[in-house]
PDB file of C-alpha atoms in Angstrom:
ATOM      1  CA  MET A   1       1.572  87.292   6.079  1.00  0.00           C
ATOM      2  CA  ASN A   2       2.598  85.406   9.600  1.00  0.00           C
ATOM      3  CA  ALA A   3      -0.347  84.966  12.189  1.00  0.00           C
ATOM      4  CA  GLU A   4       0.429  85.332  15.816  1.00  0.00           C
ATOM      5  CA  LEU A   5      -1.829  84.444  18.708  1.00  0.00           C
ATOM      6  CA  ILE A   6      -1.484  86.807  21.533  1.00  0.00           C
ATOM      7  CA  ALA A   7      -3.721  86.342  25.015  1.00  0.00           C
ATOM      8  CA  VAL A   8      -4.562  89.217  27.587  1.00  0.00           C
ATOM      9  CA  VAL A   9      -4.447  87.652  30.650  1.00  0.00           C
ATOM     10  CA  LEU A  10      -6.687  89.995  33.276  1.00  0.00           C
ATOM     11  CA  ALA A  11      -7.266  89.092  37.243  1.00  0.00           C
ATOM     12  CA  VAL A  12      -8.177  90.709  40.039  1.00  0.00           C
ATOM     13  CA  HIS A  13      -5.500  90.790  43.096  1.00  0.00           C
ATOM     14  CA  ASP A  14      -5.507  92.485  46.036  1.00  0.00           C
ATOM     15  CA  ASP A  15      -8.071  94.959  44.852  1.00  0.00           C
ATOM     16  CA  THR A  16      -5.756  95.834  41.911  1.00  0.00           C
ATOM     17  CA  PRO A  17      -6.567  94.911  38.047  1.00  0.00           C
ATOM     18  CA  MET A  18      -3.795  92.745  36.740  1.00  0.00           C
ATOM     19  CA  VAL A  19      -2.354  91.504  33.231  1.00  0.00           C
ATOM     20  CA  ARG A  20       0.080  89.158  32.631  1.00  0.00           C
ATOM     21  CA  THR A  21       2.606  89.700  31.575  1.00  0.00           C
ATOM     22  CA  LEU A  22       6.393  88.633  29.964  1.00  0.00           C
ATOM     23  CA  GLU A  23       9.873  90.647  29.011  1.00  0.00           C
ATOM     24  CA  GLU A  24       9.648  92.218  32.705  1.00  0.00           C
ATOM     25  CA  GLY A  25       6.307  93.941  31.877  1.00  0.00           C
ATOM     26  CA  ARG A  26       6.932  94.536  27.806  1.00  0.00           C
ATOM     27  CA  SER A  27       4.543  92.012  26.267  1.00  0.00           C
ATOM     28  CA  LEU A  28       1.877  89.660  26.429  1.00  0.00           C
ATOM     29  CA  PRO A  29       1.895  86.141  26.004  1.00  0.00           C
ATOM     30  CA  SER A  30       2.122  84.778  22.555  1.00  0.00           C
ATOM     31  CA  GLY A  31       3.214  82.544  19.554  1.00  0.00           C
ATOM     32  CA  PRO A  32       2.565  81.599  16.382  1.00  0.00           C
ATOM     33  CA  LEU A  33      -0.065  79.851  14.525  1.00  0.00           C
ATOM     34  CA  ARG A  34       1.107  76.138  13.916  1.00  0.00           C
ATOM     35  CA  THR A  35      -1.120  73.447  11.846  1.00  0.00           C
ATOM     36  CA  THR A  36      -0.870  70.965  14.882  1.00  0.00           C
ATOM     37  CA  HIS A  37      -3.294  73.669  16.466  1.00  0.00           C
ATOM     38  CA  ALA A  38      -6.756  72.417  16.419  1.00  0.00           C
ATOM     39  CA  SER A  39      -8.341  76.095  16.167  1.00  0.00           C
ATOM     40  CA  LEU A  40      -7.174  78.978  17.120  1.00  0.00           C
ATOM     41  CA  GLN A  41      -8.460  79.270  21.105  1.00  0.00           C
ATOM     42  CA  LYS A  42      -6.585  75.884  21.536  1.00  0.00           C
ATOM     43  CA  GLY A  43      -3.519  77.438  19.976  1.00  0.00           C
ATOM     44  CA  VAL A  44      -3.715  80.701  22.335  1.00  0.00           C
ATOM     45  CA  ARG A  45      -4.484  78.156  25.538  1.00  0.00           C
ATOM     46  CA  ASP A  46      -1.189  76.236  24.592  1.00  0.00           C
ATOM     47  CA  TRP A  47       0.697  79.130  24.307  1.00  0.00           C
ATOM     48  CA  VAL A  48      -0.280  80.314  27.602  1.00  0.00           C
ATOM     49  CA  GLU A  49       0.471  77.156  29.442  1.00  0.00           C
ATOM     50  CA  GLN A  50       3.633  76.994  27.949  1.00  0.00           C
ATOM     51  CA  LYS A  51       4.936  80.269  28.869  1.00  0.00           C
ATOM     52  CA  THR A  52       3.343  81.167  32.407  1.00  0.00           C
ATOM     53  CA  GLY A  53       2.188  77.227  33.350  1.00  0.00           C
ATOM     54  CA  PHE A  54      -1.549  78.775  33.523  1.00  0.00           C
ATOM     55  CA  HIS A  55      -4.485  76.609  32.647  1.00  0.00           C
ATOM     56  CA  LEU A  56      -7.179  79.153  31.414  1.00  0.00           C
ATOM     57  CA  GLY A  57     -11.010  79.232  32.425  1.00  0.00           C
ATOM     58  CA  HIS A  58     -12.516  81.929  30.219  1.00  0.00           C
ATOM     59  CA  VAL A  59     -11.515  82.785  27.011  1.00  0.00           C
ATOM     60  CA  GLU A  60     -12.991  84.994  24.104  1.00  0.00           C
ATOM     61  CA  GLN A  61     -11.845  86.384  20.948  1.00  0.00           C
ATOM     62  CA  LEU A  62     -10.845  89.860  20.977  1.00  0.00           C
ATOM     63  CA  TYR A  63     -10.013  91.618  17.898  1.00  0.00           C
ATOM     64  CA  THR A  64      -7.575  91.266  14.876  1.00  0.00           C
ATOM     65  CA  PHE A  65      -4.449  93.310  14.544  1.00  0.00           C
ATOM     66  CA  VAL A  66      -2.051  94.020  11.437  1.00  0.00           C
ATOM     67  CA  ASP A  67       1.068  95.447  12.219  1.00  0.00           C
ATOM     68  CA  PRO A  68       2.718  97.661   9.496  1.00  0.00           C
ATOM     69  CA  PRO A  69       5.381  95.813   7.354  1.00  0.00           C
ATOM     70  CA  CYS A  70       8.593  94.886   8.288  1.00  0.00           C
ATOM     71  CA  THR A  71      11.965  96.341   6.631  1.00  0.00           C
ATOM     72  CA  ASP A  72      11.645  92.941   4.401  1.00  0.00           C
ATOM     73  CA  GLY A  73       7.763  93.606   3.468  1.00  0.00           C
ATOM     74  CA  THR A  74       6.503  91.106   5.675  1.00  0.00           C
ATOM     75  CA  ARG A  75       3.659  91.844   7.978  1.00  0.00           C
ATOM     76  CA  VAL A  76       2.619  89.900  11.275  1.00  0.00           C
ATOM     77  CA  THR A  77      -1.352  89.641  11.939  1.00  0.00           C
ATOM     78  CA  ARG A  78      -1.825  89.316  15.568  1.00  0.00           C
ATOM     79  CA  ILE A  79      -5.176  87.292  16.665  1.00  0.00           C
ATOM     80  CA  SER A  80      -5.960  88.588  20.254  1.00  0.00           C
ATOM     81  CA  TYR A  81      -7.852  86.792  23.125  1.00  0.00           C
ATOM     82  CA  MET A  82      -8.866  87.784  26.663  1.00  0.00           C
ATOM     83  CA  ALA A  83      -8.504  85.430  29.309  1.00  0.00           C
ATOM     84  CA  LEU A  84      -9.907  85.586  32.976  1.00  0.00           C
ATOM     85  CA  THR A  85      -8.129  83.905  35.954  1.00  0.00           C
ATOM     86  CA  ARG A  86      -6.706  84.251  39.369  1.00  0.00           C
ATOM     87  CA  VAL A  87      -3.536  85.434  40.569  1.00  0.00           C
ATOM     88  CA  GLY A  88      -1.323  82.659  41.866  1.00  0.00           C
ATOM     89  CA  ALA A  89       1.498  82.179  44.523  1.00  0.00           C
ATOM     90  CA  ASP A  90       3.645  83.749  41.688  1.00  0.00           C
ATOM     91  CA  THR A  91       2.703  87.437  41.335  1.00  0.00           C
ATOM     92  CA  GLU A  92       6.067  88.766  40.318  1.00  0.00           C
ATOM     93  CA  ARG A  93       4.701  88.988  36.292  1.00  0.00           C
ATOM     94  CA  TRP A  94       1.377  90.521  36.779  1.00  0.00           C
ATOM     95  CA  LYS A  95       1.274  94.103  36.279  1.00  0.00           C
ATOM     96  CA  SER A  96      -1.528  96.601  37.324  1.00  0.00           C
ATOM     97  CA  TRP A  97      -3.086  97.246  33.749  1.00  0.00           C
ATOM     98  CA  TYR A  98      -3.416 101.093  35.372  1.00  0.00           C
ATOM     99  CA  ASP A  99       0.799 101.027  35.187  1.00  0.00           C
ATOM    100  CA  TYR A 100       0.224 101.003  31.426  1.00  0.00           C
ATOM    101  CA  LEU A 101      -3.288 102.973  30.914  1.00  0.00           C
ATOM    102  CA  PRO A 102      -3.022 105.146  34.532  1.00  0.00           C
ATOM    103  CA  TRP A 103      -5.724 107.674  33.048  1.00  0.00           C
ATOM    104  CA  GLU A 104      -8.310 105.116  33.325  1.00  0.00           C
ATOM    105  CA  ASP A 105      -8.337 104.490  37.089  1.00  0.00           C
ATOM    106  CA  ARG A 106     -10.893 107.435  38.346  1.00  0.00           C
ATOM    107  CA  LYS A 107     -11.312 105.616  41.905  1.00  0.00           C
ATOM    108  CA  THR A 108      -9.513 108.535  43.323  1.00  0.00           C
ATOM    109  CA  THR A 109      -8.034 111.609  42.886  1.00  0.00           C
ATOM    110  CA  ALA A 110      -4.631 110.479  42.723  1.00  0.00           C
ATOM    111  CA  SER A 111      -4.759 110.106  39.060  1.00  0.00           C
ATOM    112  CA  LEU A 112      -5.859 113.742  38.550  1.00  0.00           C
ATOM    113  CA  PRO A 113      -2.425 115.613  38.222  1.00  0.00           C
ATOM    114  CA  MET A 114      -1.494 113.523  35.464  1.00  0.00           C
ATOM    115  CA  VAL A 115      -4.831 113.569  33.758  1.00  0.00           C
ATOM    116  CA  ALA A 116      -4.836 117.667  33.520  1.00  0.00           C
ATOM    117  CA  VAL A 117      -1.126 117.741  32.266  1.00  0.00           C
ATOM    118  CA  LEU A 118      -2.378 114.960  29.374  1.00  0.00           C
ATOM    119  CA  GLU A 119      -5.915 116.703  29.116  1.00  0.00           C
ATOM    120  CA  GLU A 120      -3.686 119.815  28.061  1.00  0.00           C
ATOM    121  CA  LYS A 121      -1.343 117.888  26.006  1.00  0.00           C
ATOM    122  CA  LEU A 122      -4.527 116.684  24.242  1.00  0.00           C
ATOM    123  CA  LEU A 123      -6.285 120.215  23.542  1.00  0.00           C
ATOM    124  CA  SER A 124      -2.655 121.690  22.182  1.00  0.00           C
ATOM    125  CA  TRP A 125      -2.781 118.909  19.803  1.00  0.00           C
ATOM    126  CA  ALA A 126      -6.169 119.541  19.299  1.00  0.00           C
ATOM    127  CA  GLY A 127      -5.688 123.456  18.567  1.00  0.00           C
ATOM    128  CA  ASN A 128      -8.612 125.153  16.585  1.00  0.00           C
ATOM    129  CA  ASP A 129      -9.314 121.863  14.894  1.00  0.00           C
ATOM    130  CA  HIS A 130     -13.525 121.621  16.013  1.00  0.00           C
ATOM    131  CA  LEU A 131     -13.414 117.915  14.937  1.00  0.00           C
ATOM    132  CA  ARG A 132     -10.251 117.004  17.565  1.00  0.00           C
ATOM    133  CA  GLN A 133     -11.740 119.163  20.040  1.00  0.00           C
ATOM    134  CA  GLN A 134     -14.892 117.059  19.763  1.00  0.00           C
ATOM    135  CA  ARG A 135     -13.191 113.862  19.681  1.00  0.00           C
ATOM    136  CA  CYS A 136     -11.053 114.944  22.885  1.00  0.00           C
ATOM    137  CA  ALA A 137     -14.485 116.156  24.801  1.00  0.00           C
ATOM    138  CA  PHE A 138     -16.196 113.043  24.270  1.00  0.00           C
ATOM    139  CA  ASN A 139     -13.447 110.456  24.363  1.00  0.00           C
ATOM    140  CA  PHE A 140     -11.856 112.008  27.809  1.00  0.00           C
ATOM    141  CA  GLY A 141     -14.915 113.696  29.412  1.00  0.00           C
ATOM    142  CA  LEU A 142     -14.122 117.058  29.214  1.00  0.00           C
ATOM    143  CA  ASP A 143     -16.189 120.278  28.638  1.00  0.00           C
ATOM    144  CA  GLY A 144     -18.931 118.839  30.946  1.00  0.00           C
ATOM    145  CA  MET A 145     -19.410 115.435  28.940  1.00  0.00           C
ATOM    146  CA  ALA A 146     -19.864 112.247  30.905  1.00  0.00           C
ATOM    147  CA  TRP A 147     -16.572 109.796  31.384  1.00  0.00           C
ATOM    148  CA  ASP A 148     -17.373 106.816  29.192  1.00  0.00           C
ATOM    149  CA  ASP A 149     -15.696 104.048  31.373  1.00  0.00           C
ATOM    150  CA  GLU A 150     -15.997 101.838  27.959  1.00  0.00           C
ATOM    151  CA  LEU A 151     -14.063 103.944  25.992  1.00  0.00           C
ATOM    152  CA  VAL A 152     -10.939 102.466  26.783  1.00  0.00           C
ATOM    153  CA  LEU A 153      -9.300 102.003  23.214  1.00  0.00           C
ATOM    154  CA  GLN A 154     -10.888 105.188  21.771  1.00  0.00           C
ATOM    155  CA  ARG A 155      -8.741 107.070  24.226  1.00  0.00           C
ATOM    156  CA  TYR A 156      -5.783 105.583  23.436  1.00  0.00           C
ATOM    157  CA  GLU A 157      -5.847 105.655  20.257  1.00  0.00           C
ATOM    158  CA  LEU A 158      -6.690 109.268  20.562  1.00  0.00           C
ATOM    159  CA  MET A 159      -2.959 109.376  22.380  1.00  0.00           C
ATOM    160  CA  TRP A 160      -1.625 107.185  19.969  1.00  0.00           C
ATOM    161  CA  GLU A 161      -2.671 109.981  17.198  1.00  0.00           C
ATOM    162  CA  ALA A 162      -1.709 112.448  19.298  1.00  0.00           C
ATOM    163  CA  GLY A 163       1.499 111.236  19.614  1.00  0.00           C
ATOM    164  CA  LEU A 164       1.128 110.762  23.311  1.00  0.00           C
ATOM    165  CA  VAL A 165       2.622 107.434  23.566  1.00  0.00           C
ATOM    166  CA  PRO A 166       5.928 106.076  22.784  1.00  0.00           C
ATOM    167  CA  GLU A 167       4.235 103.640  20.147  1.00  0.00           C
ATOM    168  CA  ALA A 168       3.470 106.141  17.933  1.00  0.00           C
ATOM    169  CA  PRO A 169       5.622 106.777  15.123  1.00  0.00           C
ATOM    170  CA  HIS A 170       5.534 110.274  15.542  1.00  0.00           C
ATOM    171  CA  PHE A 171       5.926 110.231  19.646  1.00  0.00           C
ATOM    172  CA  VAL A 172       6.415 114.193  20.978  1.00  0.00           C
ATOM    173  CA  GLY A 173       8.314 112.958  23.861  1.00  0.00           C
ATOM    174  CA  GLY A 174       8.115 114.503  27.284  1.00  0.00           C
ATOM    175  CA  VAL A 175       5.621 113.462  30.116  1.00  0.00           C
ATOM    176  CA  ASN A 176       5.388 109.319  29.731  1.00  0.00           C
ATOM    177  CA  PHE A 177       1.774 108.593  30.535  1.00  0.00           C
ATOM    178  CA  GLY A 178       1.889 105.131  31.682  1.00  0.00           C
ATOM    179  CA  ARG A 179       4.056 102.018  31.028  1.00  0.00           C
ATOM    180  CA  SER A 180       5.228 101.592  26.802  1.00  0.00           C
ATOM    181  CA  MET A 181       4.429  97.814  25.870  1.00  0.00           C
ATOM    182  CA  THR A 182       6.089  95.970  22.101  1.00  0.00           C
ATOM    183  CA  SER A 183       4.272  96.351  19.248  1.00  0.00           C
ATOM    184  CA  ASN A 184       0.542  96.483  19.613  1.00  0.00           C
ATOM    185  CA  SER A 185       0.636  95.303  23.096  1.00  0.00           C
ATOM    186  CA  ARG A 186      -0.829  97.800  24.679  1.00  0.00           C
ATOM    187  CA  ARG A 187      -3.764  98.720  21.976  1.00  0.00           C
ATOM    188  CA  ILE A 188      -4.758  95.112  22.545  1.00  0.00           C
ATOM    189  CA  LEU A 189      -4.455  95.373  26.165  1.00  0.00           C
ATOM    190  CA  ALA A 190      -6.897  98.423  26.064  1.00  0.00           C
ATOM    191  CA  THR A 191      -9.024  96.602  24.156  1.00  0.00           C
ATOM    192  CA  SER A 192      -9.338  93.952  26.495  1.00  0.00           C
ATOM    193  CA  ILE A 193     -10.148  96.373  29.427  1.00  0.00           C
ATOM    194  CA  ALA A 194     -13.219  98.074  27.282  1.00  0.00           C
ATOM    195  CA  ARG A 195     -14.382  94.620  26.700  1.00  0.00           C
ATOM    196  CA  LEU A 196     -14.526  93.613  30.109  1.00  0.00           C
ATOM    197  CA  ARG A 197     -16.034  96.382  31.485  1.00  0.00           C
ATOM    198  CA  ALA A 198     -18.608  96.336  29.049  1.00  0.00           C
ATOM    199  CA  LYS A 199     -19.423  92.983  29.743  1.00  0.00           C
ATOM    200  CA  ILE A 200     -19.489  92.976  33.589  1.00  0.00           C
ATOM    201  CA  LYS A 201     -22.542  95.264  33.300  1.00  0.00           C
ATOM    202  CA  TYR A 202     -24.748  92.129  31.776  1.00  0.00           C
ATOM    203  CA  ARG A 203     -22.792  89.238  31.907  1.00  0.00           C
ATOM    204  CA  PRO A 204     -21.374  87.391  35.251  1.00  0.00           C
ATOM    205  CA  LEU A 205     -18.027  87.225  34.327  1.00  0.00           C
ATOM    206  CA  VAL A 206     -16.570  89.199  37.054  1.00  0.00           C
ATOM    207  CA  PHE A 207     -17.211  85.862  39.225  1.00  0.00           C
ATOM    208  CA  GLU A 208     -14.363  84.348  37.291  1.00  0.00           C
ATOM    209  CA  LEU A 209     -12.265  86.376  38.831  1.00  0.00           C
ATOM    210  CA  LEU A 210     -13.436  85.667  42.427  1.00  0.00           C
ATOM    211  CA  PRO A 211     -12.521  82.998  44.726  1.00  0.00           C
ATOM    212  CA  GLU A 212     -15.486  80.716  44.814  1.00  0.00           C
ATOM    213  CA  ILE A 213     -16.325  82.130  48.665  1.00  0.00           C
ATOM    214  CA  PHE A 214     -16.340  86.099  49.175  1.00  0.00           C
ATOM    215  CA  THR A 215     -18.311  88.675  50.551  1.00  0.00           C
ATOM    216  CA  LEU A 216     -20.143  91.303  48.934  1.00  0.00           C
ATOM    217  CA  TRP A 217     -17.197  94.067  49.714  1.00  0.00           C
ATOM    218  CA  GLU A 218     -15.169  92.120  48.338  1.00  0.00           C
ATOM    219  CA  LEU A 219     -17.164  91.730  45.014  1.00  0.00           C
ATOM    220  CA  GLN A 220     -17.590  95.505  44.683  1.00  0.00           C
ATOM    221  CA  ARG A 221     -13.743  95.865  45.229  1.00  0.00           C
ATOM    222  CA  THR A 222     -13.536  93.821  42.344  1.00  0.00           C
ATOM    223  CA  VAL A 223     -15.923  95.649  40.441  1.00  0.00           C
ATOM    224  CA  GLU A 224     -14.719  99.023  40.805  1.00  0.00           C
ATOM    225  CA  ALA A 225     -11.131  97.411  40.157  1.00  0.00           C
ATOM    226  CA  ILE A 226     -12.350  96.929  37.054  1.00  0.00           C
ATOM    227  CA  ALA A 227     -14.607  99.828  36.135  1.00  0.00           C
ATOM    228  CA  GLY A 228     -11.742 101.962  37.518  1.00  0.00           C
ATOM    229  CA  ARG A 229     -14.905 104.090  39.139  1.00  0.00           C
ATOM    230  CA  ALA A 230     -16.472 103.923  42.952  1.00  0.00           C
ATOM    231  CA  VAL A 231     -19.590 102.668  43.466  1.00  0.00           C
ATOM    232  CA  HIS A 232     -22.758 103.316  45.518  1.00  0.00           C
ATOM    233  CA  LYS A 233     -22.331 100.708  48.042  1.00  0.00           C
ATOM    234  CA  GLN A 234     -25.989 100.373  49.381  1.00  0.00           C
ATOM    235  CA  ASN A 235     -27.127 100.435  45.648  1.00  0.00           C
ATOM    236  CA  PHE A 236     -24.708  98.221  44.450  1.00  0.00           C
ATOM    237  CA  ARG A 237     -25.550  95.551  47.084  1.00  0.00           C
ATOM    238  CA  ARG A 238     -29.538  95.333  46.181  1.00  0.00           C
ATOM    239  CA  LEU A 239     -28.699  95.582  42.543  1.00  0.00           C
ATOM    240  CA  ILE A 240     -26.649  92.426  43.049  1.00  0.00           C
ATOM    241  CA  LEU A 241     -29.390  90.734  45.814  1.00  0.00           C
ATOM    242  CA  HIS A 242     -32.200  91.587  43.255  1.00  0.00           C
ATOM    243  CA  GLN A 243     -30.408  89.660  40.536  1.00  0.00           C
ATOM    244  CA  ASN A 244     -30.446  86.300  42.740  1.00  0.00           C
ATOM    245  CA  LEU A 245     -26.678  85.518  41.212  1.00  0.00           C
ATOM    246  CA  VAL A 246     -25.364  84.765  44.659  1.00  0.00           C
ATOM    247  CA  GLU A 247     -26.534  82.668  47.865  1.00  0.00           C
ATOM    248  CA  LYS A 248     -25.071  82.967  51.512  1.00  0.00           C
ATOM    249  CA  THR A 249     -23.175  80.080  52.823  1.00  0.00           C
ATOM    250  CA  THR A 250     -23.002  79.412  56.396  1.00  0.00           C
ATOM    251  CA  GLY A 251     -19.627  80.894  56.448  1.00  0.00           C
ATOM    252  CA  LEU A 252     -18.319  84.441  57.675  1.00  0.00           C
ATOM    253  CA  SER A 253     -15.197  86.338  57.102  1.00  0.00           C
ATOM    254  CA  SER A 254     -12.463  86.016  59.182  1.00  0.00           C
ATOM    255  CA  SER A 255     -10.671  88.592  57.541  1.00  0.00           C
ATOM    256  CA  SER A 256     -12.844  91.483  57.604  1.00  0.00           C
ATOM    257  CA  LYS A 257     -12.112  94.529  60.186  1.00  0.00           C
ATOM    258  CA  GLY A 258     -14.952  94.724  62.763  1.00  0.00           C
ATOM    259  CA  ARG A 259     -17.674  92.410  62.599  1.00  0.00           C
ATOM    260  CA  PRO A 260     -17.294  89.317  60.057  1.00  0.00           C
ATOM    261  CA  ALA A 261     -18.835  89.801  57.183  1.00  0.00           C
ATOM    262  CA  GLN A 262     -21.441  87.277  55.410  1.00  0.00           C
ATOM    263  CA  LEU A 263     -20.014  85.046  52.831  1.00  0.00           C
ATOM    264  CA  PHE A 264     -21.520  84.415  49.584  1.00  0.00           C
ATOM    265  CA  ARG A 265     -21.423  81.959  46.496  1.00  0.00           C
ATOM    266  CA  PHE A 266     -22.204  82.663  43.055  1.00  0.00           C
ATOM    267  CA  ARG A 267     -24.720  80.399  41.412  1.00  0.00           C
ATOM    268  CA  ARG A 268     -23.021  78.819  38.363  1.00  0.00           C
ATOM    269  CA  GLU A 269     -25.976  77.173  37.883  1.00  0.00           C
ATOM    270  CA  LEU A 270     -27.509  80.411  36.451  1.00  0.00           C
ATOM    271  CA  VAL A 271     -25.240  80.466  34.203  1.00  0.00           C
ATOM    272  CA  GLY A 272     -26.347  81.448  30.152  1.00  0.00           C
ATOM    273  CA  SER A 273     -29.919  81.619  32.014  1.00  0.00           C
ATOM    274  CA  ARG A 274     -30.230  85.189  32.347  1.00  0.00           C
ATOM    275  CA  ARG A 275     -28.727  88.645  32.319  1.00  0.00           C
ATOM    276  CA  PHE A 276     -26.580  90.255  35.068  1.00  0.00           C
ATOM    277  CA  MET A 277     -27.234  92.895  36.101  1.00  0.00           C
ATOM    278  CA  GLY A 278     -29.822  94.590  33.146  1.00  0.00           C
ATOM    279  CA  SER A 279     -28.998  98.080  34.196  1.00  0.00           C
ATOM    280  CA  LYS A 280     -26.109 100.239  34.226  1.00  0.00           C
ATOM    281  CA  LEU A 281     -23.608  99.873  37.557  1.00  0.00           C
ATOM    282  CA  PRO A 282     -24.376 102.258  39.871  1.00  0.00           C
ATOM    283  CA  LEU A 283     -20.854 104.121  39.606  1.00  0.00           C
ATOM    284  CA  VAL A 284     -20.200 107.327  41.343  1.00  0.00           C
ATOM    285  CA  LYS A 285     -19.479 110.316  38.796  1.00  0.00           C
ATOM    286  CA  SER A 286     -15.842 110.884  37.970  1.00  0.00           C
ATOM    287  CA  SER A 287     -14.370 114.353  39.024  1.00  0.00           C
TER     288      SER A 287
END
């Protein structure tokens, strides 16, 4: 069995959550595990640097995925990692992760027509099967159930099972729900988004995606981009300031419309010393 290291390199650029891709957006940076790699993480860092030129900051292991057997009987084990960085001058190979999982963006009503078609397809697949109906309702927030922004992987896998994504062996065709990717790449992307959405609620990972100096509005927009949902502005600011994770600088933003906004910095000396928010993000209920 061959082992491959695969990296989901995430960033937020112009209020859009981005993923670094290869092959015109069809795959993620990856490479085989070699005996010369001192560790799995060192291996994935080496491959990302070699293929993208990025020196990664925060890196953490996700899950291990095993591909179905090839025609010759061999199988590939893919060891996935999530990495956080900032977009540089080269933006061409960065793609919005909502290009691949458009139903995950609930910040505006723009995706509602597509989501309505998706829900119709899912319910058609569920038919009279009560368990399938329950899974559709739970994962996609149907029949009055709340939308859980962390169930990214479960939603993708339900669509895969229903044959609604091209990666599924029994793809039904018809409507294209987002861009497809090679092998397990879209499943691995979904896993990474779910991990990040969960962790920004209790660890200060969001600051890895921001410049050293930022406004509270920029911080809010970054959180909203990741969560795929709007937050209550005043409640969010009270929550952030109450945590004492940011401090004012002497500068003001020159790019804001109207009055210049106060600039803040993240107090990195607090990393590891406390939980981030300790309570749920003040997310606005999705439609």
